[in-house]
mmCIF file of C-alpha atoms and ligand atoms in Angstrom:
data_model
loop_
_atom_site.group_PDB
_atom_site.id
_atom_site.type_symbol
_atom_site.label_atom_id
_atom_site.label_comp_id
_atom_site.label_asym_id
_atom_site.label_seq_id
_atom_site.Cartn_x
_atom_site.Cartn_y
_atom_site.Cartn_z
ATOM 1 C CA UNK P 1 -6.110 27.487 -43.168
ATOM 2 C CA UNK P 2 -5.687 30.883 -41.510
ATOM 3 C CA UNK P 3 -4.508 33.442 -44.081
ATOM 4 C CA UNK P 4 -3.690 37.160 -44.155
ATOM 5 C CA UNK P 5 -3.486 39.542 -47.107
ATOM 6 C CA UNK P 6 -0.880 42.311 -47.033
ATOM 7 C CA UNK P 7 -0.713 44.681 -50.024
ATOM 8 C CA UNK P 8 -0.928 42.402 -53.106
ATOM 9 C CA UNK P 9 0.087 39.095 -51.457
ATOM 10 C CA UNK P 10 -1.592 36.369 -49.404
ATOM 11 C CA UNK P 11 0.188 34.496 -46.635
ATOM 12 C CA UNK P 12 -0.755 31.238 -44.857
ATOM 13 C CA UNK P 13 -0.178 30.360 -41.198
ATOM 14 C CA UNK P 14 3.216 28.753 -40.710
ATOM 15 C CA UNK P 15 4.228 28.971 -37.014
ATOM 16 C CA UNK P 16 1.590 29.581 -34.326
ATOM 17 C CA UNK P 17 1.961 32.002 -31.475
ATOM 18 C CA UNK P 18 2.034 29.062 -29.011
ATOM 19 C CA UNK P 19 4.921 27.437 -30.896
ATOM 20 C CA UNK P 20 6.773 30.765 -30.941
ATOM 21 C CA UNK P 21 6.346 31.209 -27.195
ATOM 22 C CA UNK P 22 7.718 27.697 -26.580
ATOM 23 C CA UNK P 23 10.763 28.536 -28.739
ATOM 24 C CA UNK P 24 11.285 31.803 -26.823
ATOM 25 C CA UNK P 25 11.225 29.783 -23.585
ATOM 26 C CA UNK P 26 13.959 27.485 -24.934
ATOM 27 C CA UNK P 27 16.127 30.385 -26.135
ATOM 28 C CA UNK P 28 15.685 32.260 -22.842
ATOM 29 C CA UNK P 29 16.667 29.199 -20.798
ATOM 30 C CA UNK P 30 19.839 28.711 -22.857
ATOM 31 C CA UNK P 31 20.789 32.400 -22.513
ATOM 32 C CA UNK P 32 20.138 32.336 -18.761
ATOM 33 C CA UNK P 33 22.356 29.274 -18.400
ATOM 34 C CA UNK P 34 25.239 30.888 -20.338
ATOM 35 C CA UNK P 35 25.008 34.568 -19.368
ATOM 36 C CA UNK P 36 23.524 34.868 -15.893
ATOM 37 C CA UNK P 37 26.761 35.992 -14.243
ATOM 38 C CA UNK P 38 28.060 38.384 -16.912
ATOM 39 C CA UNK P 39 25.588 41.335 -16.951
ATOM 40 C CA UNK P 40 25.479 41.319 -20.774
ATOM 41 C CA UNK P 41 24.444 44.122 -23.076
ATOM 42 C CA UNK P 42 21.591 42.962 -25.311
ATOM 43 C CA UNK P 43 21.681 44.717 -28.662
ATOM 44 C CA UNK P 44 18.322 44.586 -30.441
ATOM 45 C CA UNK P 45 18.295 45.002 -34.216
ATOM 46 C CA UNK P 46 15.307 47.146 -35.184
ATOM 47 C CA UNK P 47 12.765 47.028 -36.606
ATOM 48 C CA UNK P 48 12.149 43.312 -37.008
ATOM 49 C CA UNK P 49 13.419 42.016 -33.649
ATOM 50 C CA UNK P 50 11.220 44.188 -31.426
ATOM 51 C CA UNK P 51 8.596 41.525 -30.696
ATOM 52 C CA UNK P 52 11.050 38.655 -30.139
ATOM 53 C CA UNK P 53 13.118 40.959 -27.906
ATOM 54 C CA UNK P 54 10.069 42.003 -25.869
ATOM 55 C CA UNK P 55 9.024 38.397 -25.239
ATOM 56 C CA UNK P 56 12.592 37.289 -24.551
ATOM 57 C CA UNK P 57 13.423 40.025 -22.022
ATOM 58 C CA UNK P 58 10.350 39.214 -19.921
ATOM 59 C CA UNK P 59 12.030 35.844 -19.293
ATOM 60 C CA UNK P 60 15.549 37.156 -18.577
ATOM 61 C CA UNK P 61 15.760 37.082 -14.799
ATOM 62 C CA UNK P 62 19.294 38.445 -14.216
ATOM 63 C CA UNK P 63 20.857 41.909 -14.441
ATOM 64 C CA UNK P 64 21.432 43.062 -18.002
ATOM 65 C CA UNK P 65 21.297 46.148 -20.216
ATOM 66 C CA UNK P 66 19.315 46.594 -23.410
ATOM 67 C CA UNK P 67 20.089 48.858 -26.346
ATOM 68 C CA UNK P 68 18.973 49.192 -29.970
ATOM 69 C CA UNK P 69 20.394 49.564 -33.478
ATOM 70 C CA UNK P 70 18.360 50.130 -36.600
ATOM 71 C CA UNK P 71 19.345 48.457 -39.869
ATOM 72 C CA UNK P 72 17.490 47.920 -43.141
ATOM 73 C CA UNK P 73 18.324 45.729 -46.134
ATOM 74 C CA UNK P 74 15.002 44.497 -47.539
ATOM 75 C CA UNK P 75 12.770 46.101 -50.161
ATOM 76 C CA UNK P 76 9.503 44.204 -50.618
ATOM 77 C CA UNK P 77 10.349 40.500 -50.505
ATOM 78 C CA UNK P 78 13.953 40.762 -51.794
ATOM 79 C CA UNK P 79 17.136 41.560 -49.893
ATOM 80 C CA UNK P 80 18.940 44.485 -51.521
ATOM 81 C CA UNK P 81 22.301 42.994 -50.432
ATOM 82 C CA UNK P 82 23.219 46.426 -49.064
ATOM 83 C CA UNK P 83 22.737 47.228 -45.415
ATOM 84 C CA UNK P 84 21.762 50.740 -44.370
ATOM 85 C CA UNK P 85 22.464 51.823 -40.807
ATOM 86 C CA UNK P 86 19.613 54.062 -39.704
ATOM 87 C CA UNK P 87 20.341 54.383 -35.960
ATOM 88 C CA UNK P 88 23.823 53.626 -34.587
ATOM 89 C CA UNK P 89 24.987 52.484 -31.203
ATOM 90 C CA UNK P 90 24.954 55.097 -28.444
ATOM 91 C CA UNK P 91 26.959 53.304 -25.719
ATOM 92 C CA UNK P 92 30.433 51.836 -25.360
ATOM 93 C CA UNK P 93 30.650 48.059 -25.782
ATOM 94 C CA UNK P 94 34.361 47.822 -24.966
ATOM 95 C CA UNK P 95 34.957 44.869 -22.626
ATOM 96 C CA UNK P 96 31.249 43.971 -22.578
ATOM 97 C CA UNK P 97 29.588 40.626 -23.289
ATOM 98 C CA UNK P 98 27.195 41.516 -26.103
ATOM 99 C CA UNK P 99 24.193 39.450 -27.229
ATOM 100 C CA UNK P 100 22.717 40.539 -30.564
ATOM 101 C CA UNK P 101 18.962 39.977 -30.818
ATOM 102 C CA UNK P 102 17.739 39.493 -34.407
ATOM 103 C CA UNK P 103 14.439 38.531 -35.985
ATOM 104 C CA UNK P 104 15.916 36.418 -38.778
ATOM 105 C CA UNK P 105 19.249 35.506 -40.323
ATOM 106 C CA UNK P 106 18.733 34.909 -44.044
ATOM 107 C CA UNK P 107 21.814 35.393 -46.285
ATOM 108 C CA UNK P 108 23.737 36.555 -43.197
ATOM 109 C CA UNK P 109 24.895 39.755 -44.926
ATOM 110 C CA UNK P 110 23.236 42.066 -42.386
ATOM 111 C CA UNK P 111 24.696 40.202 -39.421
ATOM 112 C CA UNK P 112 28.184 39.913 -40.903
ATOM 113 C CA UNK P 113 28.217 43.676 -41.512
ATOM 114 C CA UNK P 114 27.171 44.300 -37.974
ATOM 115 C CA UNK P 115 29.704 41.841 -36.489
ATOM 116 C CA UNK P 116 32.543 43.533 -38.415
ATOM 117 C CA UNK P 117 31.519 46.934 -37.064
ATOM 118 C CA UNK P 118 31.087 45.701 -33.504
ATOM 119 C CA UNK P 119 34.386 43.784 -33.265
ATOM 120 C CA UNK P 120 36.263 47.058 -33.978
ATOM 121 C CA UNK P 121 34.769 48.387 -30.728
ATOM 122 C CA UNK P 122 36.498 45.593 -28.725
ATOM 123 C CA UNK P 123 33.689 43.854 -26.839
ATOM 124 C CA UNK P 124 34.735 40.958 -24.569
ATOM 125 C CA UNK P 125 32.434 38.627 -26.543
ATOM 126 C CA UNK P 126 29.571 38.674 -29.030
ATOM 127 C CA UNK P 127 26.787 36.097 -29.141
ATOM 128 C CA UNK P 128 23.844 36.004 -31.521
ATOM 129 C CA UNK P 129 20.233 35.085 -30.737
ATOM 130 C CA UNK P 130 17.934 34.944 -33.759
ATOM 131 C CA UNK P 131 14.262 34.018 -33.660
ATOM 132 C CA UNK P 132 14.497 32.519 -37.168
ATOM 133 C CA UNK P 133 17.238 31.150 -39.416
ATOM 134 C CA UNK P 134 17.126 30.183 -43.120
ATOM 135 C CA UNK P 135 20.075 27.737 -43.464
ATOM 136 C CA UNK P 136 19.497 27.228 -47.230
ATOM 137 C CA UNK P 137 20.189 30.882 -48.042
ATOM 138 C CA UNK P 138 22.946 31.431 -45.450
ATOM 139 C CA UNK P 139 26.220 32.298 -47.235
ATOM 140 C CA UNK P 140 28.434 33.217 -44.257
ATOM 141 C CA UNK P 141 30.600 31.445 -41.673
ATOM 142 C CA UNK P 142 29.690 32.967 -38.308
ATOM 143 C CA UNK P 143 27.979 30.891 -35.614
ATOM 144 C CA UNK P 144 24.443 31.645 -34.433
ATOM 145 C CA UNK P 145 24.425 30.760 -30.758
ATOM 146 C CA UNK P 146 20.662 30.688 -30.132
ATOM 147 C CA UNK P 147 18.028 29.945 -32.806
ATOM 148 C CA UNK P 148 14.253 29.787 -32.278
ATOM 149 C CA UNK P 149 13.408 28.044 -35.575
ATOM 150 C CA UNK P 150 15.359 26.922 -38.655
ATOM 151 C CA UNK P 151 12.974 27.372 -41.596
ATOM 152 C CA UNK P 152 12.924 26.778 -45.381
ATOM 153 C CA UNK P 153 13.791 29.556 -47.778
ATOM 154 C CA UNK P 154 10.286 31.129 -48.029
ATOM 155 C CA UNK P 155 9.404 34.753 -47.430
ATOM 156 C CA UNK P 156 7.597 35.086 -44.103
ATOM 157 C CA UNK P 157 5.805 37.820 -42.151
ATOM 158 C CA UNK P 158 4.476 38.387 -38.644
ATOM 159 C CA UNK P 159 5.974 38.464 -35.160
ATOM 160 C CA UNK P 160 7.980 41.593 -36.041
ATOM 161 C CA UNK P 161 8.708 40.733 -39.682
ATOM 162 C CA UNK P 162 7.075 42.799 -42.407
ATOM 163 C CA UNK P 163 6.186 42.828 -46.063
ATOM 164 C CA UNK P 164 6.676 46.451 -47.157
ATOM 165 C CA UNK P 165 5.789 47.784 -43.716
ATOM 166 C CA UNK P 166 2.781 45.534 -43.005
ATOM 167 C CA UNK P 167 2.458 42.417 -40.831
ATOM 168 C CA UNK P 168 4.815 43.239 -37.960
ATOM 169 C CA UNK P 169 1.965 43.211 -35.428
ATOM 170 C CA UNK P 170 0.790 39.640 -36.175
ATOM 171 C CA UNK P 171 1.371 37.288 -33.192
ATOM 172 C CA UNK P 172 1.803 34.252 -35.503
ATOM 173 C CA UNK P 173 4.242 33.764 -38.405
ATOM 174 C CA UNK P 174 2.856 33.397 -41.952
ATOM 175 C CA UNK P 175 4.541 32.252 -45.135
ATOM 176 C CA UNK P 176 3.942 33.616 -48.628
ATOM 177 C CA UNK P 177 1.519 31.581 -50.819
HETATM 178 P P1 IMP S 1 20.106 38.956 -44.469
HETATM 179 O O1 IMP S 1 21.034 40.134 -44.492
HETATM 180 O O2 IMP S 1 19.875 38.397 -45.843
HETATM 181 O O3 IMP S 1 20.516 37.883 -43.488
HETATM 182 O O4 IMP S 1 18.682 39.476 -44.056
HETATM 183 C C1 IMP S 1 18.430 39.905 -42.806
HETATM 184 C C2 IMP S 1 17.256 40.838 -42.682
HETATM 185 O O5 IMP S 1 16.341 40.757 -43.788
HETATM 186 C C3 IMP S 1 16.469 40.405 -41.484
HETATM 187 O O6 IMP S 1 16.946 41.023 -40.326
HETATM 188 C C4 IMP S 1 15.049 40.804 -41.843
HETATM 189 O O7 IMP S 1 14.810 42.111 -41.406
HETATM 190 C C5 IMP S 1 15.002 40.714 -43.349
HETATM 191 N N1 IMP S 1 14.406 39.428 -43.798
HETATM 192 C C6 IMP S 1 15.043 38.298 -44.168
HETATM 193 N N2 IMP S 1 14.188 37.316 -44.506
HETATM 194 C C7 IMP S 1 12.952 37.846 -44.338
HETATM 195 C C8 IMP S 1 11.608 37.298 -44.496
HETATM 196 O O8 IMP S 1 11.369 36.132 -44.881
HETATM 197 N N3 IMP S 1 10.591 38.163 -44.208
HETATM 198 C C9 IMP S 1 10.788 39.449 -43.786
HETATM 199 N N4 IMP S 1 12.016 39.976 -43.614
HETATM 200 C C10 IMP S 1 13.082 39.187 -43.881
HETATM 201 MG MG1 MG S 2 16.258 42.082 -38.776
#
């Protein structure tokens, strides 16, 4: 099996690049169907979502805007449960249809924090597109509108996701051994 070693840990191939691209196709088609007439503002959550966002936007064939927010909650392979905002939002979202682009929803703490902050700014609507979702560790109530893959509760890397800074550049997704 294909493996990678990052710092002190070894990871085995879990989702291939081809499978990821097929999931991005599905997500893009669903977003196009729902949002094509509303010129949405896509809000990408950095760092992890950069690769998913890049692949997704190449398939979005209608007028839209793209902006970025930077959040961090993980240290090593554990969520700290506290979300740090490192770069805030620079534009108004009042009256806009917003689509949040995330790499992964795990406990849901990061996303819930972000939703609470965004709703204060009175957008017309907020949808969520996440490349990955871990239903077994999800503790919140909000709906995730578009999901690439629902996966078991293992720590994964690649396709934007990191282990202490490494692994974001891998085109496939790997799970910890
Ligand atoms: P949550 O707040 O527990 O939902 O965690 C969300 C954030 O933690 C994600 O946006 C990721 O950046 C990070 N994260 C969660 N699970 C993993 C994982 O398996 N590998 C790498 N990062 C992860
Ligand atoms: Mg993230």
